[in-house]
Each structure stands twice: as structure tokens, then as C-alpha cells.
Amino acid sequence: MDGKTVNACLTLALEAQGKDIMTIEGLAQNGKLHPLQQAFIDHFAVQCGFCTPGMILSAKALLDKNPHPTEEEVRKGIAGNLCRCTGYTKIVEAILAVGGK
Amino acid sequence: MTLPKFEYLAPTTLAEACALLAKHQEKARVLAGGTDLVPQMKKRAATPQYVIGLKNVSGLDYIEFDKTKGLRIGALATLNAVLDSPVVKSNYPVLAEAIGRMATVQVRNLGTVGGNLCNASPAADSGTPLLVLDARMKVTGPKGERTIPLEAFFKCPGQCTMEPGEILTEIQVPPPPPKSGAVFLKLARTKDGICQEARIALGSVAPTPMRAHKAEEMLKGKKLDSALIEKAALAASQEARPISDIRSSAEYRVEMVKVLTRNGLTQAMERAKAG
Ligand SMILES: Cc1cc2nc3c(=O)[nH]c(=O)nc-3n(C[C@H](O)[C@H](O)[C@H](O)COP(=O)(O)OP(=O)(O)OC[C@H]3O[C@@H](n4cnc5c(N)ncnc54)[C@H](O)[C@@H]3O)c2cc1C
Ligand code: FES
């Protein structure tokens, strides 16, 4: 919301009025995946996919602020997004790969 | 979980917000970031008829620092805004340290320091550093403005000493004392290796975040050696009044107060010497 990640379950719809909302659906441009989306595929960072929207948008917010994060910064940046499948390692690798470019 | 039915009011000035709160009294709750209140409402632990959203009140999200006056944090400044503030990082690193360990990025983008303190949880993480930094709370209400020392602001779990109709507007932190060092547990001021003043705040071990005044008194004007630090740590653990719950037992918490106070004092001494 307005460029910052927030939990939808804690945000009243009334308080989102007039705000710029970006969800995972808005990330791909003209049918072309965002580099983070492509990296998640390339690094096998998606299994069931439930956590993926939150992970990718958290990663985007992190890279917008800090384009070349360390592994620790990546782990802190996605903290709070729980993944039951991947064990996080692949997700961290995917984000680091985009951050390394 | 769904929210119970309520009416959302969106004042655009502080005066309007106060008037609404005065009108609806205990039927209304103020909402800042909502990261405490929204879950409480979903669990039906809070069922206000009116929710007064502060987000449209402009000019309350400032973070300002002045060398002589200290730091002023507007009630709507988010946790992440305070965490990322260069003046907080350089002048009050202990506050940034504590906030950096709170919650998650998403929650810190919504939640405010003011909400953390008004919610008055015994475990409020900004409570302990701000107690050590001698913060004051500026509130405004039907009877006008007043400031309350943070230590007198906490009443019991979930309650602070604001009067009905009062709203927190600003958190004031005095300038950091020279040659002081704080870690996320305590602060010591030294001169020639003598401790001028020590402040020890403890969280999650009493009904509210608290200061360990007896332990602080033992350190004042003394040279801090390991024997004295050990004695003060023991005193602090005796001042704590923890409960046993699902997270840990009271005995364990008392023991940990001793260990963390000892480690905290030792580290703060080192920081004070370095700074
Ligand atoms: C997933 C998650 C993790 C969390 N982790 C932590 C953690 O690690 N440490 C921690 O301390 N907290 C944690 N919290 C709790 C919460 O995020 C913080 O306490 C936060 O600072 C609350 O701020 P808020 O602006 O969201 O408060 P709100 O929910 O808006 O308000 C909290 C209370 O304060 C009152 N209030 C708010 N502003 C004012 C004002 N200006 N004047 C008068 N009354 C006011 C409200 O009426 C309400 O009763 C966590 C919460 C979540 C959901
Ligand atoms: S991929 Fe299944 S929860 Fe993360």
C-alpha cells in the first residue's frame, strides 16, 4: 500500500481508500514476469505457492530500498512470511540472485 | 475471523478527534496502526461501537531531533519510520535496536510507537528502552494538554493512566546524557569509570514494563566491578514480579532477569567507555 508492505488482515478497507495498492497480480508488465517472479521459478522457490505472493512483494519492497542486500538482510526482510514447504533456502537464494544483478 | 460491527469515524484534526472521543466515551476506541486493536476486535476482546481512525489527522507522524531539546515522536510515526530515522539511529541506538527486533516489516509499516505504549502490554518492546531514556508522554484531552512520565503512564496490563477522552499526541525523549551507553535492557552514565547514574528497565516480568530502582540505586556513584554488577543483577531479579504462563515459568524469568541485567550492565559499561 503506497509502496509499503502491510498485512491485509490488519488493514481496514476504509483505510485503504485513495491509496495505491499493488498486489502480486500487478507485478508482471505486458505479460512479462517481474525478475523476482522469474527468479522464484528458476530457483525452485515455489512449491505449493501459498506463501509466494507475500514473499515476492516483501522481496520487492526490500530490493526497492536496498538493491544489494546481504543474506541476513534478505532473511530479515521476509521475516513474518511463513512458508510450510520450501524451508526458505530456495527463496533466499532467488532473492539474492536478483539482488546480485 | 471477522470483525464485529462498528462505525468508523475519520476526523481530520486533533480537536475533532478529541471531541468525538469525549462524545462517545467508553463506546469508542482510537485506532492508530490497528495492529493491536484489529486482532483484539476480531477476538472480541474489544468491541467498540465507534472506531476513531487517526490516520487522516495530518501532521502527527513527525520525528524531530534537537540537540538541546531531544527527540519528539508524533503519535502516528510508524515503528519502521522511527527505526529508519537517522537521528534515532545516531542518538538513541537502543531505541532502534529494540524496534528492529519487534514484529515484522509489514506490522512495523502499520504499527506506531504510540500504539505500542498506549496498548500497555507488559511485553511492549518500545517500553523498556523508552523507560531507560526517561521518555514523557504528551496527551491532550477535554481538560487540555499535559505530559506524563512514561513510568507513570503504565497502569496495569492493557491500561494506561490517560483519562477518558485523552489522546496521546507526542512522545518526548530528553537528549541522551554525554558518555552514556545503553543496550536493549539498561543505561549507565559514567565519569572516570564511576557510574553517575544507571537506569535499568525490565519488560515481560511484571504487570507493566518497569524500572528496577533498587538495583539502580546500588550502582549510583560506584565503580562498576563484576561483584557489584552481580549484586545489582540479583537485586533487579528480586524486584521483578513475573507470572508463570505458557511462555515460561516465573522462576525461569527471575533467573533470566539476573543473567540479562548482568550482561546488559557489562555491555552498557563498554559502550559508555567507547562513546
Ligand atoms: C504479528 C504481530 C507481531 C507483533 N510483534 C510485536 C513485538 O515483537 N513487540 C511488541 O511490542 N509488539 C508487537 N506487536 C504488537 C503491535 O504491533 C505493537 O504494539 C504496535 O506498536 C501497536 O501500534 P498500533 O499503532 O498498531 O496500535 P493500535 O492497534 O492502533 O492501538 C493500540 C491501542 O492503543 C490505543 N491508541 C493507539 N494510539 C493512540 C493514541 N494516539 N492515543 C490514545 N490511544 C491510542 C488504541 O485505542 C488501542 O487500544 C505485534 C503485533 C502483530 C500483529
Ligand atoms: S511454497 Fe508452500 S508455503 Fe511456501
GROMACS .gro file of N, CA and C in nm, chain A residues 1 3-12 14-15 17 19 54-55 57-58 61 65 76-81, chain B residues 3 6 8 31-35 38-39 42 51 53-55 78 80 84 100 103-110:
model
  162
    1MET      N    1   0.085  -0.118   0.000
    1MET     CA    2   0.000   0.000   0.000
    1MET      C    3   0.089   0.125   0.000
    3GLY      N    4   0.343   0.173  -0.169
    3GLY     CA    5   0.484   0.131  -0.175
    3GLY      C    6   0.536   0.059  -0.052
    4LYS      N    7   0.450   0.039   0.049
    4LYS     CA    8   0.495  -0.031   0.170
    4LYS      C    9   0.416  -0.159   0.189
    5THR      N   10   0.484  -0.266   0.234
    5THR     CA   11   0.411  -0.390   0.257
    5THR      C   12   0.331  -0.380   0.387
    6VAL      N   13   0.207  -0.425   0.382
    6VAL     CA   14   0.124  -0.429   0.503
    6VAL      C   15   0.045  -0.560   0.501
    7ASN      N   16  -0.003  -0.602   0.619
    7ASN     CA   17  -0.088  -0.721   0.625
    7ASN      C   18  -0.230  -0.682   0.590
    8ALA      N   19  -0.288  -0.750   0.490
    8ALA     CA   20  -0.426  -0.720   0.452
    8ALA      C   21  -0.521  -0.744   0.569
    9CYS      N   22  -0.490  -0.847   0.651
    9CYS     CA   23  -0.581  -0.884   0.760
    9CYS      C   24  -0.580  -0.782   0.872
   10LEU      N   25  -0.484  -0.688   0.872
   10LEU     CA   26  -0.479  -0.586   0.976
   10LEU      C   27  -0.520  -0.449   0.923
   11THR      N   28  -0.550  -0.443   0.793
   11THR     CA   29  -0.579  -0.314   0.731
   11THR      C   30  -0.728  -0.304   0.701
   12LEU      N   31  -0.794  -0.203   0.756
   12LEU     CA   32  -0.936  -0.184   0.727
   12LEU      C   33  -0.949  -0.135   0.584
   14LEU      N   34  -1.155   0.060   0.470
   14LEU     CA   35  -1.178   0.205   0.474
   14LEU      C   36  -1.048   0.284   0.476
   15GLU      N   37  -0.945   0.224   0.535
   15GLU     CA   38  -0.819   0.296   0.547
   15GLU      C   39  -0.733   0.279   0.423
   17GLN      N   40  -0.866   0.348   0.134
   17GLN     CA   41  -0.931   0.438   0.039
   17GLN      C   42  -0.832   0.542  -0.016
   19LYS      N   43  -0.561   0.495  -0.166
   19LYS     CA   44  -0.421   0.454  -0.163
   19LYS      C   45  -0.385   0.377  -0.290
   54GLY      N   46   0.321  -1.308  -0.085
   54GLY     CA   47   0.378  -1.231   0.027
   54GLY      C   48   0.529  -1.227   0.021
   55MET      N   49   0.590  -1.341  -0.016
   55MET     CA   50   0.735  -1.348  -0.025
   55MET      C   51   0.788  -1.254  -0.134
   57LEU      N   52   0.639  -0.992  -0.285
   57LEU     CA   53   0.618  -0.850  -0.260
   57LEU      C   54   0.707  -0.799  -0.146
   58SER      N   55   0.732  -0.885  -0.046
   58SER     CA   56   0.825  -0.845   0.060
   58SER      C   57   0.965  -0.828   0.002
   61ALA      N   58   0.981  -0.502  -0.193
   61ALA     CA   59   0.994  -0.386  -0.103
   61ALA      C   60   1.136  -0.375  -0.051
   65LYS      N   61   1.435  -0.070  -0.158
   65LYS     CA   62   1.502   0.012  -0.058
   65LYS      C   63   1.652  -0.017  -0.055
   76LYS      N   64   1.583  -1.110   0.717
   76LYS     CA   65   1.505  -1.016   0.799
   76LYS      C   66   1.392  -0.953   0.717
   77GLY      N   67   1.419  -0.928   0.589
   77GLY     CA   68   1.319  -0.863   0.504
   77GLY      C   69   1.196  -0.947   0.481
   78ILE      N   70   1.212  -1.080   0.478
   78ILE     CA   71   1.095  -1.167   0.455
   78ILE      C   72   1.042  -1.226   0.586
   79ALA      N   73   1.102  -1.190   0.699
   79ALA     CA   74   1.057  -1.243   0.828
   79ALA      C   75   0.909  -1.213   0.846
   80GLY      N   76   0.837  -1.307   0.902
   80GLY     CA   77   0.693  -1.288   0.921
   80GLY      C   78   0.611  -1.353   0.811
   81ASN      N   79   0.673  -1.381   0.697
   81ASN     CA   80   0.605  -1.458   0.591
   81ASN      C   81   0.642  -1.605   0.614
  104LEU      N   82  -1.452  -0.912   1.169
  104LEU     CA   83  -1.463  -0.802   1.265
  104LEU      C   84  -1.608  -0.786   1.310
  107PHE      N   85  -1.903  -0.212   1.363
  107PHE     CA   86  -1.868  -0.086   1.432
  107PHE      C   87  -1.881   0.028   1.333
  109TYR      N   88  -1.702   0.357   1.173
  109TYR     CA   89  -1.568   0.413   1.159
  109TYR      C   90  -1.576   0.564   1.144
  132LEU      N   91  -0.789   0.439   1.688
  132LEU     CA   92  -0.713   0.344   1.608
  132LEU      C   93  -0.594   0.415   1.543
  133ALA      N   94  -0.474   0.368   1.573
  133ALA     CA   95  -0.356   0.424   1.505
  133ALA      C   96  -0.319   0.327   1.393
  134GLY      N   97  -0.224   0.235   1.418
  134GLY     CA   98  -0.188   0.137   1.316
  134GLY      C   99  -0.285   0.020   1.310
  135GLY      N  100  -0.353  -0.004   1.422
  135GLY     CA  101  -0.451  -0.112   1.427
  135GLY      C  102  -0.391  -0.250   1.450
  136THR      N  103  -0.261  -0.260   1.468
  136THR     CA  104  -0.200  -0.394   1.475
  136THR      C  105  -0.224  -0.461   1.610
  139VAL      N  106  -0.705  -0.423   1.595
  139VAL     CA  107  -0.783  -0.504   1.500
  139VAL      C  108  -0.786  -0.652   1.544
  140PRO      N  109  -0.672  -0.713   1.580
  140PRO     CA  110  -0.680  -0.851   1.630
  140PRO      C  111  -0.765  -0.863   1.757
  143LYS      N  112  -1.117  -0.871   1.644
  143LYS     CA  113  -1.152  -0.999   1.581
  143LYS      C  114  -1.176  -1.106   1.685
  152VAL      N  115  -1.505   0.337   1.612
  152VAL     CA  116  -1.359   0.335   1.599
  152VAL      C  117  -1.318   0.469   1.539
  154GLY      N  118  -1.050   0.655   1.370
  154GLY     CA  119  -0.924   0.638   1.297
  154GLY      C  120  -0.845   0.769   1.299
  155LEU      N  121  -0.718   0.759   1.337
  155LEU     CA  122  -0.637   0.882   1.345
  155LEU      C  123  -0.561   0.910   1.216
  156LYS      N  124  -0.567   0.815   1.120
  156LYS     CA  125  -0.481   0.826   1.002
  156LYS      C  126  -0.502   0.952   0.920
  179THR      N  127   0.524   0.566   1.240
  179THR     CA  128   0.522   0.419   1.245
  179THR      C  129   0.652   0.366   1.305
  181ASN      N  130   0.849   0.151   1.174
  181ASN     CA  131   0.955   0.150   1.075
  181ASN      C  132   1.011   0.289   1.048
  185ASP      N  133   1.402   0.358   1.090
  185ASP     CA  134   1.484   0.405   0.978
  185ASP      C  135   1.533   0.549   0.995
  201GLY      N  136   1.391  -0.271   1.603
  201GLY     CA  137   1.437  -0.362   1.499
  201GLY      C  138   1.406  -0.507   1.531
  204ALA      N  139   0.823  -0.749   1.594
  204ALA     CA  140   0.727  -0.789   1.491
  204ALA      C  141   0.794  -0.816   1.356
  205THR      N  142   0.732  -0.773   1.246
  205THR     CA  143   0.781  -0.797   1.111
  205THR      C  144   0.771  -0.668   1.031
  206VAL      N  145   0.831  -0.667   0.912
  206VAL     CA  146   0.828  -0.546   0.829
  206VAL      C  147   0.685  -0.497   0.808
  207GLN      N  148   0.595  -0.588   0.769
  207GLN     CA  149   0.456  -0.548   0.741
  207GLN      C  150   0.389  -0.485   0.862
  208VAL      N  151   0.410  -0.548   0.979
  208VAL     CA  152   0.347  -0.496   1.101
  208VAL      C  153   0.409  -0.363   1.140
  209ARG      N  154   0.542  -0.350   1.122
  209ARG     CA  155   0.608  -0.224   1.159
  209ARG      C  156   0.573  -0.111   1.063
  210ASN      N  157   0.531  -0.144   0.940
  210ASN     CA  158   0.486  -0.040   0.847
  210ASN      C  159   0.352   0.019   0.890
  211LEU      N  160   0.274  -0.057   0.966
  211LEU     CA  161   0.144  -0.009   1.012
  211LEU      C  162   0.151   0.043   1.156
   0.00000   0.00000   0.00000
